[in-house]
Coordinates of N, CA and C in Angstrom, one line a residue:
Q3 N 107.1 45.1 67.3 CA 106.1 44.3 68.0 C 104.8 45.1 68.2
V4 N 105.0 46.4 68.6 CA 103.9 47.3 68.9 C 103.6 48.0 67.6
Q5 N 102.3 48.0 67.3 CA 101.8 48.7 66.1 C 100.7 49.6 66.5
L6 N 100.6 50.8 66.0 CA 99.5 51.7 66.1 C 98.7 51.8 64.8
V7 N 97.5 51.2 64.8 CA 96.7 51.2 63.6 C 95.8 52.4 63.6
E8 N 96.0 53.2 62.5 CA 95.5 54.6 62.5 C 94.6 54.7 61.2
S9 N 93.5 55.4 61.4 CA 92.6 55.6 60.3 C 91.7 56.8 60.5
G10 N 90.9 57.1 59.5 CA 89.9 58.2 59.6 C 90.2 59.5 58.8
G11 N 91.3 59.6 58.2 CA 91.6 60.8 57.4 C 90.8 60.9 56.2
G12 N 90.9 62.0 55.5 CA 90.1 62.2 54.3 C 90.1 63.7 53.9
S13 N 89.3 64.0 53.0 CA 89.2 65.4 52.5 C 87.8 65.9 52.8
V14 N 87.7 67.1 53.4 CA 86.5 67.7 53.7 C 86.5 69.2 53.4
Q15 N 85.4 69.8 53.3 CA 85.3 71.3 53.1 C 85.5 72.0 54.5
P16 N 85.9 73.2 54.4 CA 85.9 74.0 55.7 C 84.6 73.9 56.5
G17 N 84.7 73.8 57.8 CA 83.6 73.6 58.6 C 83.1 72.2 58.8
G18 N 83.7 71.3 58.0 CA 83.3 69.9 58.1 C 84.0 69.2 59.3
S19 N 83.7 67.8 59.4 CA 84.2 67.0 60.5 C 84.8 65.8 60.0
L20 N 85.8 65.3 60.8 CA 86.4 64.0 60.6 C 86.6 63.4 61.9
R21 N 86.7 62.0 62.0 CA 87.0 61.3 63.2 C 88.1 60.4 63.0
L22 N 89.2 60.6 63.6 CA 90.4 59.8 63.5 C 90.3 58.7 64.6
S23 N 90.9 57.5 64.3 CA 90.9 56.5 65.3 C 92.3 55.9 65.4
C24 N 92.7 55.3 66.5 CA 94.0 54.7 66.7 C 93.9 53.6 67.7
T25 N 94.3 52.4 67.3 CA 94.3 51.2 68.1 C 95.7 50.6 68.2
P26 N 96.2 50.6 69.5 CA 97.5 49.9 69.7 C 97.3 48.4 69.6
L27 N 98.3 47.7 68.9 CA 98.3 46.3 68.8 C 99.6 45.8 69.4
G28 N 99.5 44.7 70.2 CA 100.7 44.1 70.8 C 101.3 45.0 71.9
F29 N 100.5 45.7 72.6 CA 100.9 46.6 73.6 C 100.4 46.1 75.0
T30 N 101.3 46.1 76.0 CA 101.0 45.5 77.3 C 101.2 46.4 78.4
A31 N 101.6 47.6 78.2 CA 101.8 48.5 79.3 C 100.5 48.8 80.1
N32 N 100.6 49.1 81.4 CA 99.4 49.3 82.1 C 98.9 50.7 81.9
F33 N 99.7 51.7 82.0 CA 99.3 53.1 81.8 C 100.1 53.8 80.7
Y34 N 99.5 54.6 80.0 CA 100.2 55.3 78.9 C 99.4 56.6 78.5
V35 N 100.1 57.4 77.7 CA 99.5 58.5 77.0 C 99.5 58.3 75.5
I36 N 98.4 58.6 74.9 CA 98.2 58.4 73.5 C 97.6 59.6 72.9
G37 N 98.0 59.9 71.6 CA 97.4 61.1 71.0 C 97.9 61.3 69.6
W38 N 97.8 62.5 69.1 CA 98.1 62.8 67.7 C 99.1 64.0 67.6
F39 N 100.1 63.8 66.8 CA 100.8 64.9 66.2 C 100.4 65.2 64.8
R40 N 100.7 66.3 64.3 CA 100.4 66.6 62.8 C 101.6 67.3 62.2
Q41 N 101.8 67.2 60.9 CA 102.8 67.8 60.2 C 102.4 68.2 58.8
A42 N 102.5 69.5 58.5 CA 102.2 70.0 57.2 C 103.5 70.3 56.5
P43 N 103.5 70.3 55.1 CA 104.7 70.6 54.4 C 105.2 72.0 54.8
G44 N 106.5 72.1 55.0 CA 107.1 73.3 55.4 C 106.9 73.8 56.8
K45 N 106.2 73.0 57.6 CA 106.0 73.4 59.0 C 106.6 72.3 59.9
E46 N 106.9 72.7 61.2 CA 107.4 71.8 62.2 C 106.2 70.9 62.7
R47 N 106.6 69.8 63.2 CA 105.6 68.9 63.8 C 105.0 69.5 65.0
E48 N 103.7 69.4 65.1 CA 102.9 70.0 66.1 C 102.1 69.0 66.9
G49 N 102.2 69.0 68.2 CA 101.4 68.2 69.1 C 100.0 68.7 69.1
V50 N 99.0 67.9 68.8 CA 97.6 68.3 68.7 C 96.8 68.0 69.9
S51 N 96.8 66.8 70.4 CA 96.0 66.4 71.5 C 96.5 65.0 72.0
C52 N 96.3 64.8 73.3 CA 96.6 63.4 73.9 C 95.7 63.2 75.1
I53 N 95.7 61.9 75.5 CA 94.8 61.5 76.6 C 95.6 60.4 77.4
S54 N 95.4 60.5 78.7 CA 95.9 59.4 79.6 C 94.9 58.4 79.8
N55 N 95.3 57.1 79.7 CA 94.3 56.0 79.9 C 94.1 55.7 81.4
S56 N 94.9 56.4 82.3 CA 94.7 56.2 83.7 C 93.4 56.9 84.2
D57 N 93.1 58.1 83.7 CA 91.9 58.8 84.2 C 91.2 59.6 83.1
D58 N 91.6 59.4 81.9 CA 91.1 60.1 80.7 C 91.3 61.6 80.7
S59 N 92.3 62.1 81.5 CA 92.6 63.5 81.4 C 93.2 63.8 80.1
T60 N 93.1 65.0 79.6 CA 93.4 65.3 78.2 C 94.2 66.6 78.1
Y61 N 94.9 66.7 77.0 CA 95.6 67.9 76.6 C 95.1 68.3 75.2
Y62 N 95.0 69.6 74.9 CA 94.7 70.1 73.6 C 95.6 71.3 73.3
A63 N 96.1 71.3 72.1 CA 96.8 72.5 71.6 C 95.8 73.7 71.5
D64 N 96.3 74.9 71.8 CA 95.4 76.0 71.7 C 94.7 76.2 70.4
S65 N 95.4 75.8 69.3 CA 94.8 75.9 68.0 C 93.6 75.0 67.7
V66 N 93.4 74.0 68.5 CA 92.3 73.1 68.3 C 91.3 73.1 69.4
K67 N 91.5 73.8 70.5 CA 90.6 73.8 71.6 C 89.2 74.3 71.2
G68 N 88.2 73.6 71.7 CA 86.9 73.9 71.3 C 86.4 73.3 70.0
R69 N 87.3 72.8 69.2 CA 86.9 72.1 68.0 C 87.2 70.6 67.9
F70 N 88.3 70.2 68.6 CA 88.7 68.8 68.6 C 88.3 68.2 70.0
T71 N 88.0 66.9 70.0 CA 87.7 66.2 71.2 C 88.4 64.8 71.1
I72 N 89.2 64.5 72.1 CA 89.9 63.2 72.1 C 89.2 62.4 73.2
S73 N 89.0 61.1 72.9 CA 88.4 60.2 73.8 C 88.9 58.8 73.7
R74 N 88.6 58.0 74.6 CA 89.0 56.6 74.6 C 87.8 55.6 74.7
D75 N 87.8 54.5 74.1 CA 86.9 53.4 74.2 C 87.6 52.3 74.9
E76 N 87.4 52.1 76.2 CA 88.1 51.1 76.9 C 87.9 49.7 76.3
A77 N 86.6 49.4 76.0 CA 86.3 48.1 75.5 C 87.0 47.7 74.2
N78 N 87.1 48.7 73.3 CA 87.8 48.5 72.0 C 89.2 48.8 72.0
N79 N 89.7 49.3 73.1 CA 91.1 49.8 73.2 C 91.5 50.7 72.1
T80 N 90.5 51.6 71.8 CA 90.7 52.5 70.7 C 90.6 54.0 71.2
T81 N 91.4 54.8 70.6 CA 91.4 56.3 70.9 C 90.8 57.0 69.7
Y82 N 90.0 58.0 69.9 CA 89.4 58.7 68.9 C 89.7 60.2 69.0
L83 N 89.9 60.9 67.8 CA 90.0 62.3 67.8 C 88.9 62.8 66.9
Q84 N 87.9 63.4 67.5 CA 86.8 64.0 66.8 C 87.1 65.4 66.4
M85 N 87.2 65.7 65.1 CA 87.6 67.0 64.6 C 86.4 67.7 64.0
N86 N 86.0 68.8 64.6 CA 84.8 69.5 64.1 C 85.3 70.9 63.7
S87 N 84.5 71.6 62.9 CA 84.8 72.9 62.4 C 86.1 73.0 61.8
L88 N 86.5 72.1 61.0 CA 87.8 72.0 60.4 C 88.1 73.2 59.6
K89 N 89.4 73.7 59.6 CA 89.9 74.8 58.9 C 90.9 74.4 57.9
P90 N 91.2 75.1 56.9 CA 92.3 74.8 55.9 C 93.6 74.6 56.6
E91 N 93.9 75.4 57.7 CA 95.1 75.3 58.4 C 95.3 74.0 59.2
D92 N 94.2 73.2 59.3 CA 94.3 71.9 59.9 C 94.8 70.8 58.9
T93 N 95.0 71.2 57.7 CA 95.5 70.2 56.7 C 96.9 69.8 57.1
A94 N 97.1 68.5 57.2 CA 98.4 67.9 57.6 C 98.2 66.4 57.5
V95 N 99.4 65.7 57.7 CA 99.4 64.3 58.0 C 99.3 64.2 59.5
Y96 N 98.4 63.4 60.0 CA 98.2 63.2 61.4 C 98.7 61.9 61.8
Y97 N 99.6 61.9 62.8 CA 100.3 60.7 63.3 C 99.8 60.4 64.7
C98 N 99.3 59.2 64.9 CA 99.0 58.7 66.2 C 100.3 58.3 66.9
A99 N 100.5 58.6 68.2 CA 101.7 58.3 68.9 C 101.4 57.9 70.3
L100 N 102.2 57.1 70.9 CA 102.0 56.5 72.2 C 103.2 56.7 73.1
D101 N 103.0 57.2 74.3 CA 104.1 57.4 75.3 C 103.8 56.3 76.4
P102 N 104.7 55.3 76.5 CA 104.4 54.2 77.4 C 104.9 54.5 78.8
S103 N 105.5 55.7 79.1 CA 106.2 56.0 80.3 C 105.5 57.0 81.2
R104 N 104.4 57.5 80.7 CA 103.8 58.7 81.4 C 102.3 58.4 81.7
I105 N 101.8 59.1 82.7 CA 100.4 59.1 83.0 C 99.8 60.5 82.7
F106 N 100.5 61.6 83.0 CA 100.1 62.9 82.8 C 100.1 63.2 81.3
P107 N 99.0 63.8 80.7 CA 98.9 64.0 79.3 C 99.7 65.2 78.8
T108 N 100.8 64.9 78.2 CA 101.7 66.0 77.7 C 102.2 65.5 76.3
M109 N 102.4 66.5 75.4 CA 103.0 66.2 74.1 C 104.5 66.2 74.2
M110 N 105.1 66.5 75.4 CA 106.5 66.6 75.6 C 107.1 65.4 76.1
G111 N 106.4 64.3 76.1 CA 106.8 63.0 76.6 C 107.7 62.2 75.6
Q112 N 107.9 61.0 76.0 CA 108.7 60.1 75.1 C 107.8 59.2 74.4
F113 N 107.4 59.6 73.2 CA 106.5 58.9 72.3 C 107.3 57.8 71.5
D114 N 107.3 56.6 72.0 CA 108.1 55.6 71.4 C 107.5 54.9 70.2
Y115 N 106.2 55.0 70.1 CA 105.4 54.2 69.1 C 104.6 55.2 68.3
W116 N 104.6 55.0 67.0 CA 104.0 55.9 66.0 C 103.2 55.1 65.0
G117 N 102.0 55.7 64.6 CA 101.2 55.1 63.6 C 101.8 55.5 62.2
Q118 N 101.2 55.0 61.2 CA 101.6 55.2 59.8 C 101.3 56.6 59.3
G119 N 100.4 57.3 59.9 CA 99.9 58.6 59.5 C 98.7 58.5 58.6
T120 N 97.9 59.5 58.7 CA 96.7 59.6 57.9 C 96.5 61.1 57.4
Q121 N 96.2 61.2 56.1 CA 96.1 62.6 55.6 C 94.8 63.2 55.8
V122 N 94.8 64.4 56.3 CA 93.6 65.2 56.5 C 93.8 66.5 55.6
T123 N 92.8 66.7 54.7 CA 92.8 67.8 53.8 C 91.5 68.6 54.0
V124 N 91.7 69.8 54.2 CA 90.5 70.7 54.4 C 90.6 71.8 53.3
S125 N 89.7 71.7 52.4 CA 89.7 72.7 51.3 C 88.4 72.8 50.6
S126 N 88.1 73.8 49.9 CA 86.9 74.0 49.2 C 87.0 73.7 47.7

């Protein structure tokens, strides 16, 4: 019933920018945490960033702090991940995910809903 519609991936050169978006469909929970994980071939899944819709508090992995910004658009019910100063090591499939049981932004929650994933490739 619940779908996370995810978009915004692509190929950019190092130092470039991309903006990912994620929109939940068919979701009725009052408060939730939403964000992105990423996974590259041969590497474990990594929590990137998430945001609480209760107060817009955020979490960022150390590897992306200062470069990525997560935000929400209440009117459009859409969450965005602005990725600047991209590096080759950011290359991965990025999966939007939603935790319907938490308010505090943590990647250690119970993410019950997942998007289809979008490929981000950073290379010259």
